[in-house]
Coordinates of C-alpha atoms and ligand atoms in Angstrom, one line a residue:
X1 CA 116.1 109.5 96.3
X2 CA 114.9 112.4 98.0
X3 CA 111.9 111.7 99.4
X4 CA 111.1 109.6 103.0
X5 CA 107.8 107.6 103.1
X6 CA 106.2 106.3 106.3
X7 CA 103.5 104.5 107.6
X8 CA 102.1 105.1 110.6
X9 CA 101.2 105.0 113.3
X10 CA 103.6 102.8 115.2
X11 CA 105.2 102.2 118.6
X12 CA 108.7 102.9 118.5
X13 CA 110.3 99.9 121.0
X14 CA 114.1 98.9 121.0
X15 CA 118.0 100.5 121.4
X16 CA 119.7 102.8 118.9
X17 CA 123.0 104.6 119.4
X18 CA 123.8 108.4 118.9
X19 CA 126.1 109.5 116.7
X20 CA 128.7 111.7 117.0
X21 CA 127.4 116.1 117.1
X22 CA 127.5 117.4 113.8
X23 CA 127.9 120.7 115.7
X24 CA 131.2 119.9 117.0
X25 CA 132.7 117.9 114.7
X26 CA 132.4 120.7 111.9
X27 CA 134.6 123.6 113.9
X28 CA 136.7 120.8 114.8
X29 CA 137.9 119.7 111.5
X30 CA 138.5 123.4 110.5
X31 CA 140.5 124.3 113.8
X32 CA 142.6 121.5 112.1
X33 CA 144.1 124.5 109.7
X34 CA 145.5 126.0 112.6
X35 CA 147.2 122.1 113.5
X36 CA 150.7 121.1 112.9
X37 CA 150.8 117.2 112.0
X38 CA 148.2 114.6 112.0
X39 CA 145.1 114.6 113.5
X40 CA 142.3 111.7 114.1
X41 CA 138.5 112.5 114.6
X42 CA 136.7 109.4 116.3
X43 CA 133.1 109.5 116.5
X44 CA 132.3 111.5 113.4
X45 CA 128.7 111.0 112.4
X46 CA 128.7 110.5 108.7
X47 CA 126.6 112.9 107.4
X48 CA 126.7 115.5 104.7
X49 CA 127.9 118.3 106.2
X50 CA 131.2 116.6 107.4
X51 CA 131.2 115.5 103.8
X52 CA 130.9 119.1 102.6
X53 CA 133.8 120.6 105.0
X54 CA 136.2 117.1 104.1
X55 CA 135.5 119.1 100.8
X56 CA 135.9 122.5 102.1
X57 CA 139.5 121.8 103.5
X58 CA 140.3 120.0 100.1
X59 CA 139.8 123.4 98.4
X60 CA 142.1 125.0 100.6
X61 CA 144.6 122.5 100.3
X62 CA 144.6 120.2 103.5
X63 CA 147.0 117.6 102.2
X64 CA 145.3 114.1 102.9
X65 CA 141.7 113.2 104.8
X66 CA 140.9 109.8 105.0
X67 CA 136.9 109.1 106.3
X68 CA 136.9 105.1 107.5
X69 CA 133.8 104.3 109.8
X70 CA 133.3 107.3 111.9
X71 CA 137.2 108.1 112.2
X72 CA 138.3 110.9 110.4
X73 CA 142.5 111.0 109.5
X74 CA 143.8 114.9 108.9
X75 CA 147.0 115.1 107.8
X76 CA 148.3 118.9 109.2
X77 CA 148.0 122.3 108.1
X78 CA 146.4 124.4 105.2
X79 CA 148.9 124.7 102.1
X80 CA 146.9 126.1 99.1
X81 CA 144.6 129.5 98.6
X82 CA 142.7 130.1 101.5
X83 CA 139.7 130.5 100.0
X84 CA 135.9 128.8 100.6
X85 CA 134.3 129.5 97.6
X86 CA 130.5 130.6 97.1
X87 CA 129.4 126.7 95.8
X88 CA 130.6 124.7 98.7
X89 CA 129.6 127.5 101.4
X90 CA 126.0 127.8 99.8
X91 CA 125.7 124.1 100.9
X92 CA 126.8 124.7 104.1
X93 CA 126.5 128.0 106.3
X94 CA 129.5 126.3 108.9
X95 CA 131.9 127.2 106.5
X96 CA 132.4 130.4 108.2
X97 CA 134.3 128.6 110.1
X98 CA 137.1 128.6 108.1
X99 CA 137.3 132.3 108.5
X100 CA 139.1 132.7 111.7
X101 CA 142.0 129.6 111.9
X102 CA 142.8 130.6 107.8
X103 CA 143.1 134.2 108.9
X104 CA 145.3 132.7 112.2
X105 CA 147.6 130.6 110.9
X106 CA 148.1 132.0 107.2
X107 CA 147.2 135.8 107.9
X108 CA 144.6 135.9 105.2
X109 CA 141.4 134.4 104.1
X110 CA 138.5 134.8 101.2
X111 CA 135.3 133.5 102.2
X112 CA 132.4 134.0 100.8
X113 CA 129.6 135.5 102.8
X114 CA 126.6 133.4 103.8
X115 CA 123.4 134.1 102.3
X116 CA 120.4 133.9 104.0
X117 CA 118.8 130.8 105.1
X118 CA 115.0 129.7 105.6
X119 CA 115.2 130.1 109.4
X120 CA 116.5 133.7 109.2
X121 CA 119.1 136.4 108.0
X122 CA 121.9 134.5 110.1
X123 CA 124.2 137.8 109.3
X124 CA 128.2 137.2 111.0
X125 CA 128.4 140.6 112.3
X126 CA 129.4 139.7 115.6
X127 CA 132.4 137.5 113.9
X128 CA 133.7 140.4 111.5
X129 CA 133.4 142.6 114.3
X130 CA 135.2 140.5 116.6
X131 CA 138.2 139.8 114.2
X132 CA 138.7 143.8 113.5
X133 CA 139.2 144.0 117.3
X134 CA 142.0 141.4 117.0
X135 CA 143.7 144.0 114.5
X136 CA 142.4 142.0 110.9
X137 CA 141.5 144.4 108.3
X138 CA 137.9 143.0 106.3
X139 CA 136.0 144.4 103.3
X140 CA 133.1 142.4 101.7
X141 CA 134.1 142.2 98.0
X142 CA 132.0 140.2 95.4
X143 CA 129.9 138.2 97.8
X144 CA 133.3 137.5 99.9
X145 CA 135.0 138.5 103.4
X146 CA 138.4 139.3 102.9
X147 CA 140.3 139.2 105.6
X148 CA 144.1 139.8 106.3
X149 CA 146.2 140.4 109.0
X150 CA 149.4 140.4 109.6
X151 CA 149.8 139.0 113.2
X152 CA 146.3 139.0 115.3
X153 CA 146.4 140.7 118.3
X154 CA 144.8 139.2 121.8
X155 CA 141.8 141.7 122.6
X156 CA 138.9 142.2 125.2
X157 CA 135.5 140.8 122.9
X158 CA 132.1 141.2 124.3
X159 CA 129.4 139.4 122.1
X160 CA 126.0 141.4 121.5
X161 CA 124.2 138.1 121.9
X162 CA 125.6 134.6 122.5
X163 CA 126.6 133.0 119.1
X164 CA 128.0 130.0 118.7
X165 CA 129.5 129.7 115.5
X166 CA 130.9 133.6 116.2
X167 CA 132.4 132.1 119.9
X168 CA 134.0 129.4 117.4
X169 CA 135.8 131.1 115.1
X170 CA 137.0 133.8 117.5
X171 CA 138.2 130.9 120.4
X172 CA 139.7 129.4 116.9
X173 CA 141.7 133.2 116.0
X174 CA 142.8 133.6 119.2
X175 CA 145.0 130.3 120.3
X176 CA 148.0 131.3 117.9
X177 CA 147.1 135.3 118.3
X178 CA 150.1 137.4 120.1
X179 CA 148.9 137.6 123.9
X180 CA 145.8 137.5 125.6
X181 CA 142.3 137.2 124.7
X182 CA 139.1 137.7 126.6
X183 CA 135.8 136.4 125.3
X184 CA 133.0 137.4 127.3
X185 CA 129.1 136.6 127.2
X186 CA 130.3 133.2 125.0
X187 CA 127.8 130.4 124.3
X188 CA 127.6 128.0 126.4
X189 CA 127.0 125.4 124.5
X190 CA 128.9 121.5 124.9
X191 CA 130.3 121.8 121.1
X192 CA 131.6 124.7 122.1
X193 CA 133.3 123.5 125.2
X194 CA 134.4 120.7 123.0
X195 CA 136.3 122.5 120.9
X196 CA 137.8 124.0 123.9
X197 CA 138.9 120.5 124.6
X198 CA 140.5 119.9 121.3
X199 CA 142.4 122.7 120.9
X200 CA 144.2 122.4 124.3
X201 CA 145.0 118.6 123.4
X202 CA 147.0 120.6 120.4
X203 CA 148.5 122.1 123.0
X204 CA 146.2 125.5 122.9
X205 CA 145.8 127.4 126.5
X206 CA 141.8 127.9 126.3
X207 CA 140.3 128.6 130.1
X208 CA 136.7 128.3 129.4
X209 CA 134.9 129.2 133.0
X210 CA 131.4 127.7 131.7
X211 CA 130.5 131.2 132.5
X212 CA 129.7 132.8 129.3
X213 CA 134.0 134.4 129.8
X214 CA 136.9 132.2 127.8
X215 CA 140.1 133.2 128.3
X216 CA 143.0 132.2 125.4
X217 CA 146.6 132.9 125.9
X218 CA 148.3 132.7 122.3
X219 CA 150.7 129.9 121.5
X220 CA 153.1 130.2 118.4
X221 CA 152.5 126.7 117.0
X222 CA 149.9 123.7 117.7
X223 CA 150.8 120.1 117.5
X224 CA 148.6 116.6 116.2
X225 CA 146.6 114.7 118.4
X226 CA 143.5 112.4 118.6
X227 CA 140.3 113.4 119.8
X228 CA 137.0 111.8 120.3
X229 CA 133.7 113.5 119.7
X230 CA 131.1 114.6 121.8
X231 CA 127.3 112.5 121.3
X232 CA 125.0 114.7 119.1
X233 CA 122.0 115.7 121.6
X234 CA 120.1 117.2 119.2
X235 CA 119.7 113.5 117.8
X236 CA 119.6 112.1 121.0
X237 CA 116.6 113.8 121.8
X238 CA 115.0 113.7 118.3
X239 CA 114.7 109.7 118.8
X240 CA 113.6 110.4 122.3
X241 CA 110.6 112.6 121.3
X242 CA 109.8 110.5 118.4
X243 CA 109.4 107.7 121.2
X244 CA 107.1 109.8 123.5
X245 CA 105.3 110.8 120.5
X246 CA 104.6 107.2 119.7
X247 CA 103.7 105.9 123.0
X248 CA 106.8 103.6 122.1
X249 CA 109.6 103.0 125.1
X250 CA 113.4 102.9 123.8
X251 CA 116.9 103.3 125.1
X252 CA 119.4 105.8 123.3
X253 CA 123.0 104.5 124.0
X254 CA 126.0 106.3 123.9
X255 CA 124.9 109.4 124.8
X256 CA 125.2 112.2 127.1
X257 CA 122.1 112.9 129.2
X258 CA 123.9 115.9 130.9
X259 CA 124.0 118.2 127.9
X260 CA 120.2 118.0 127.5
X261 CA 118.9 118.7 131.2
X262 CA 116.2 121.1 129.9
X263 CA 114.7 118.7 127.4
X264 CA 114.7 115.8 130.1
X265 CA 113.0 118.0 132.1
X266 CA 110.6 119.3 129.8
X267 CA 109.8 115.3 128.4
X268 CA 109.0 114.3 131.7
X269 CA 106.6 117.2 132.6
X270 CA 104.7 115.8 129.4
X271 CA 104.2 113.0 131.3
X272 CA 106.8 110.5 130.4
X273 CA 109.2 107.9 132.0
X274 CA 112.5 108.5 131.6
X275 CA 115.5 106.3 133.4
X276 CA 119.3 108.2 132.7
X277 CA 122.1 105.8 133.4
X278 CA 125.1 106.7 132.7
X279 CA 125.7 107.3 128.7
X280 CA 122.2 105.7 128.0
X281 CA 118.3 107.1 128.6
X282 CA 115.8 105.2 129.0
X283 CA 112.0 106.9 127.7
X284 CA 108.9 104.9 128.5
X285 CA 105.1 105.8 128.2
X286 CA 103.0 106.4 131.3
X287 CA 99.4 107.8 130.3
X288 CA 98.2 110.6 128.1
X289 CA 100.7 113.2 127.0
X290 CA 100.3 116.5 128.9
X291 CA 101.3 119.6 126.8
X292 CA 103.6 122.0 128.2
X293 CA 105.2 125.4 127.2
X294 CA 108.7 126.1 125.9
X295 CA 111.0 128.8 124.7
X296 CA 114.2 128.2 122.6
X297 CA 117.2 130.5 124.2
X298 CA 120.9 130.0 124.2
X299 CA 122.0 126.6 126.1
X300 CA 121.7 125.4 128.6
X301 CA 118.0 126.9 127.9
X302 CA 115.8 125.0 125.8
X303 CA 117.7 124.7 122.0
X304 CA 115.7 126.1 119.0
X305 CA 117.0 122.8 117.5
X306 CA 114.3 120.7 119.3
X307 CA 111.7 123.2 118.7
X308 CA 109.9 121.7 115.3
X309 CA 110.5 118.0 117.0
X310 CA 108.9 119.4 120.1
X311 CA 106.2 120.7 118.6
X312 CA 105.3 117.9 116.4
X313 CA 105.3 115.9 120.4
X314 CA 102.7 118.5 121.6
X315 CA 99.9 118.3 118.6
X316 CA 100.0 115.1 120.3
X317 CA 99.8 116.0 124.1
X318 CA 96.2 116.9 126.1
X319 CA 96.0 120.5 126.1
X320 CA 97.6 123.8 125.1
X321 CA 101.4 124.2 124.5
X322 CA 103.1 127.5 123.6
X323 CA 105.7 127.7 121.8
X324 CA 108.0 130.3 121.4
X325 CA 111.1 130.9 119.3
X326 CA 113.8 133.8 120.5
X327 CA 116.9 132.4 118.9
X328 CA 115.8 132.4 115.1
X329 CA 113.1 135.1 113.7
X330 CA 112.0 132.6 110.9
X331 CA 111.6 129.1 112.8
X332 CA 108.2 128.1 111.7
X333 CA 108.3 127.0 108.7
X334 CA 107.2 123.3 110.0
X335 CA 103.5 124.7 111.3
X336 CA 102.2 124.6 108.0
X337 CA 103.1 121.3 107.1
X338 CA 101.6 119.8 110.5
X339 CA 98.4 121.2 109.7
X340 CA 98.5 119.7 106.7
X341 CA 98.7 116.6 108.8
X342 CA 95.8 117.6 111.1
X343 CA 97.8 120.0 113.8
X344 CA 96.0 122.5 115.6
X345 CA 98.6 125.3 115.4
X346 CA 98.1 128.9 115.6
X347 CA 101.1 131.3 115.1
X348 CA 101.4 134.9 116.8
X349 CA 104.5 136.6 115.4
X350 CA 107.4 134.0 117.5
X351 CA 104.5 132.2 119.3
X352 CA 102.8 129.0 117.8
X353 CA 100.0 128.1 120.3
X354 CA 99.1 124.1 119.3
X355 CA 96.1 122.7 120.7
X356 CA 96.1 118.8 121.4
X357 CA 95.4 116.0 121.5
X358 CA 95.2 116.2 117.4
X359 CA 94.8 112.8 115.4
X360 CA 97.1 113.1 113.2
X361 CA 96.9 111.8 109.0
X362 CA 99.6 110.8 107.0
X363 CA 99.9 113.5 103.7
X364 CA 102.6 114.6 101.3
X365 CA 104.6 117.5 103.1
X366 CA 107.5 119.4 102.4
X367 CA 110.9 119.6 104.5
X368 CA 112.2 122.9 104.4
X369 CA 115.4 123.2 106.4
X370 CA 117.7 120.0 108.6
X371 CA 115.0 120.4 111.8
X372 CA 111.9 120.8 110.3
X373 CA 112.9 117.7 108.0
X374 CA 113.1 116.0 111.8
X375 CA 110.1 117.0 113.2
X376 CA 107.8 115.7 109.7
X377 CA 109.8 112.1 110.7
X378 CA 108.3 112.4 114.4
X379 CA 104.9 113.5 113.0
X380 CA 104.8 111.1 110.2
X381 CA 105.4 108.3 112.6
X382 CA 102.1 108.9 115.0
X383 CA 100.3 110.1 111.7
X384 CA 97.5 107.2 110.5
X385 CA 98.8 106.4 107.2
X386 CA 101.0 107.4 104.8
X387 CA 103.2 110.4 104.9
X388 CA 105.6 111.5 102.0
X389 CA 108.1 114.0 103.0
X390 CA 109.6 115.9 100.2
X391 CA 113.0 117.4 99.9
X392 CA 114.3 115.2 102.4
X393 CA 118.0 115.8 101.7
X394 CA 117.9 118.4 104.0
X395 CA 118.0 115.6 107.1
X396 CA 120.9 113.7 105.5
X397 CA 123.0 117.3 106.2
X398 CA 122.6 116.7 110.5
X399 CA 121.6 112.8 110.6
X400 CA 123.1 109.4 109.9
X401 CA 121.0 106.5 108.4
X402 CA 118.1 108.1 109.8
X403 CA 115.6 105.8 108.3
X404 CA 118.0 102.4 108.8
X405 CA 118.3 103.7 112.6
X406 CA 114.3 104.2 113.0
X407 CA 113.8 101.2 111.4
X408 CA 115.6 99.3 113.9
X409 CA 113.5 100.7 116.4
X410 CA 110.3 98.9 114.7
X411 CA 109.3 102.1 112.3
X412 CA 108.0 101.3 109.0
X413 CA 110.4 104.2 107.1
X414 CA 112.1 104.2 103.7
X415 CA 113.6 106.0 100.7
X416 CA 112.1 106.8 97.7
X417 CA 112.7 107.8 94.2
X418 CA 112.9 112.1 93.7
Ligands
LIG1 C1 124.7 127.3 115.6 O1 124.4 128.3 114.5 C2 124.2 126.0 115.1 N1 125.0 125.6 113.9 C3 122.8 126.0 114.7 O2 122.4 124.6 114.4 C4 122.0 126.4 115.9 O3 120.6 126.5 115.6 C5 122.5 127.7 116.5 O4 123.9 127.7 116.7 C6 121.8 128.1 117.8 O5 121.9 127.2 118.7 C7 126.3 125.1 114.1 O6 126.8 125.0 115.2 C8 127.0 124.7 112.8 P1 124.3 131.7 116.5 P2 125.0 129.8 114.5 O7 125.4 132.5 116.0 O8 126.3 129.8 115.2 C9 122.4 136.0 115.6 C10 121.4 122.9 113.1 O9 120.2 122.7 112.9 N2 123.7 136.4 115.1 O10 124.4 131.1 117.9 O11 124.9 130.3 113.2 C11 121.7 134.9 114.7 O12 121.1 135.4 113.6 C12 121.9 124.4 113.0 O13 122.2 122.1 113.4 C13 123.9 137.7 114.6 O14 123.0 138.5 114.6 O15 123.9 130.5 115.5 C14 120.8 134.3 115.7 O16 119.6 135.0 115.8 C15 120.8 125.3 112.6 N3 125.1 138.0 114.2 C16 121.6 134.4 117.1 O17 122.5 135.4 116.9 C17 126.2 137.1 114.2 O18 127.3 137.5 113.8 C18 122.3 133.1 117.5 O19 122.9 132.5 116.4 C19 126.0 135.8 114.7 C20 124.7 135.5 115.2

C-alpha cells in the first residue's frame, strides 16, 4: 500500500495532537549505547525511522527494546559488533549516529558511509573531522567509517557550518571523553538541546549556552533514566499549513509553539489567524492568502523542513513568493510535481519564484523524499479532485497515521494498493 489518494478540495476543521520529533527521538535512542541500565522513551512517534534504529541497535546488540504505545523500554549498553551495516543505514541516513557513542563507549565502530540522498550530497565531513580532533583514528574502507580509539580526548571543535546530526554525534563522543570539550558554532536546534537534556538526566555534564558554544566535561560512566520527548514541529506546522492552505481553522495540541517562532510569524504575515495557548495553536482563516518570501537557514531561521509544505501554501496565496533554499543544494524536487497540479513555479538555481493564486487540480504525482511527500498531502488537499501520490512510503519514515490524523480533521484521505 504505497500510494495516498485524496479528494479535494476541503476545509480542514477540528483538533489533532502532535507526535513526538522524529529528530530527537532518533539521537536519543542511540546516545542509549553510551547508557548504563534501563532507559524509557515516552512520546516516541511511531514511525519508521524509530523502527529502523530499534533495528539498528538490535544489530549491535542492545539487549532488550520493547515499543508499547509511544513508550520506548531500553535495556542498557551495546554488547555485540559495533557495526551499522550498509542495508539498515541505506534506509536511514540518522544512523550516523551511531558513530560517535559506539566509538565512546566501546572505542571502535564500523559504519557504513551514507550515500547520497535526493536532497543533496549530505557528506559527514564535519563529523569525521571532528572525531580525529578528539584523537580517533578513521579510514573509509569498503563503503564503511572505521573508527577506533583508544580513550577520546576532550578538544576545542569549531563546525564549518552548523550541522545537526554532526553537533549530535560529537555532544554524544564527548560526555564519556577524558576532559573537556568545546563545541562552538553548534546548531541550535530544540532536538539538539533535547538531547542535551537527556544526557545530563544520565548524569552527563552538557552546558549548552543556546549560543551556537556547548561545553561537555567527560564523565566515566552514565546511568538509566526516563525521558520524555520533545513535540515534533516540523509536523506541528505541516497540519498548520495544510489548514491555511485549506481555508480550514484547527487546533494542534500538545505542542510547542516556541520552537517554531519563525513559521508563526511567517503564517500570519500570509494573512492568517493564529491563537498560541500554552502547548496548543490555534490557525483560523481571515481573507485571501497573501504570499510572502522565505529562506531555509539553520534554526531558529526558517527550517528547510517546511520549505516544500510552504511552498505548496503559497501557489495558493495572492501574489509572488520567493523561495529560497541555503541549507540543502537539491531541495526542489517538489516544484515539478505542483505544476503538474497547476503551480506557477519558476526555479533560478536555489530560488523558486511561485506565482499565486493558482487553482490547483488533483493528478497522479510522485513523492520523492519524507518533505516533499508532505507538501503533495497539503497540495492534494486544496487540489479539485483527485490526487494520487506515489511512493508514499517515504512520509511513513517522519509521520504517524498521517492519513487517520487528517482524516480526523474532516480530509477525505486514504491508502491504496502499490
Ligand atoms: C538534520 O540533518 C535533519 N535530520 C534533517 O531532517 C534536516 O533537514 C537537517 O538537519 C537540517 O535542519 C535529522 O535530524 C535526523 P546538517 P543533518 O548536518 O544533520 C552540510 C527530515 O526531513 N554538511 O545540519 O544531516 C549538509 O550537506 C530530515 O527530517 C556537510 O557539508 O543536516 C547541509 O548542507 C531531512 N558536512 C548542511 O551542512 C557534514 O559533515 C546542514 O546539514 C555535515 C553537514
Amino acid at each position: 500500500m504505497d500510494k495516498i489518494r485524496i479528494h479535494g478540495p476541503c476545509r480542514l476543521e477540528g483538533r489533532v495532537r502532535a507526535s513526538g520529533a522524529k529528530n530527537a527521538v532518533l539521537p536519543e535512542m542511540a546516545a542509549t549505547l553510551l547508557v548504563d541500565g534501563p532507559v524509557t522513551l515516552r512520546n516516541v512517534p511511531v514511525v519508521r525511522d524509530v523502527q529502523t534504529m530499534v533495528k539498528v541497535l538490535g544489530h549491535l546488540g542492545r539487549r532488550q527494546v520493547t515499543f508499547e504505545g509511544d513508550v520506548l523500554r531500553l535495556e542498557g549498553g551495546a554488547a555485540g559488533e559495533p557495526e551499522a551495516p550498509y542495508d539498515l543505514v541505506r534506509t536511514m541516513r540518522a544512523s550516523i549516529l551511531v558513530l560517535g557513542p559506539l566509538l565512546a563507549r566501546l572505542g571502535r565502530a564500523r559504519v557504513s558511509l551514507p550515500g547520497g540522498c535526493a536532497i543533496g550530497a549530505r557528506p559527514i565531513d564535519y563529523h569525521i573531522d571532528a572525531l580525529r580532533r578528539m584523537g580517533a583514528t578513521i579510514a573509509i574502507e569498503h563503503g564503511d567509517v572505521v573508527a577506533t580509539a583508544s580513550r577520546l580526548k576532550g578538544a576545542e571543535i569549531v563546525f564549518a557550518e552548523r550541522t545537526v546530526t554532526g553537533t549530535e554525534n560529537l555532544m554524544m563522543a564527548a560526555v564519556l571523553a577524558e576532559g573537556r570539550t568545546i563545541l562552538k558554532n553548534c546548531a541550535l536546534e530544540p532536538e539538539v538541546a533535547d538531547l542535551a537534556r537527556f544526557l545530563n538526566a544520565c548524569g552527563a555534564r552538557i552546558e549548552a549556552e543556546g549560543t551556537g558554544r556547548i561545553v561537555i566535561d567527560g564523565v566515566d560512566r552514565l546511568r538509566g533514566t526516563e525521558h520524555r520527548v520533545i513535540p515534533d514541529r516540523i509536523e506541528t506546522a505541516t497540519f498548520l499549513i495544510a489548514a491555511a492552505a485549506t481555508r480550514g481553522g484547527i487546533t494542534v495540541e500538545r505542542c510547542d509553539p516556541t520552537h517554531l517562532e519563525t513559521v508563526l510569524d511567517k503564517l500570519q504575515e500570509c494573512g492568517v489567524v493564529l491563537r498560541v495557548d500554552g502547548d496548543t495553536i490555534r490557525l483560523e482563516p481571515n481573507g485571501p492568502l497573501r504570499g510572502v518570501n522565505i529562506t531555509t537557514r539553520p534554526y531558529p531561521d526558517f527550517p528547510t523542513d517546511l520549505q516544500a509544505q510552504f511552498m505548496a501554501l503559497m501557489t495558493r496565496a495572492d501574489g509572488v513568493s520567493i523561495v529560497t533554499e541555503t541549507v540543502f543544494e537539491n531541495r526542489f524536487l517538489h516544484v515539478g510535481e505542483l505544476r503538474r497540479m497547476g503551480g506557477r513555479i519558476v526555479v533560478d538555481g536555489q530560488t523558486a519564484i511561485v506565482a499565486g493564486p493558482a487553482p490547483l487540480s488533483g493528478a497522479p504525482v510522485m513523492a520523492s523524499d519524507l518533505r516533499a511527500s508532505a507538501c503533495l498531502i497539503v497540495a492534494g488537499l486544496s487540489a479539485e479532485g483527485e490526487t494520487v501520490i506515489n511512493r508514499a512510503y517515504h512520509i511513513d519514515r517522519g509521520y504517524e497515521r498521517v492519513e487517520i490524523k487528517f482524516q480526523a480533521l474532516g480530509a477525505r484521505i486514504e491508502r491504496v494498493g502499490g
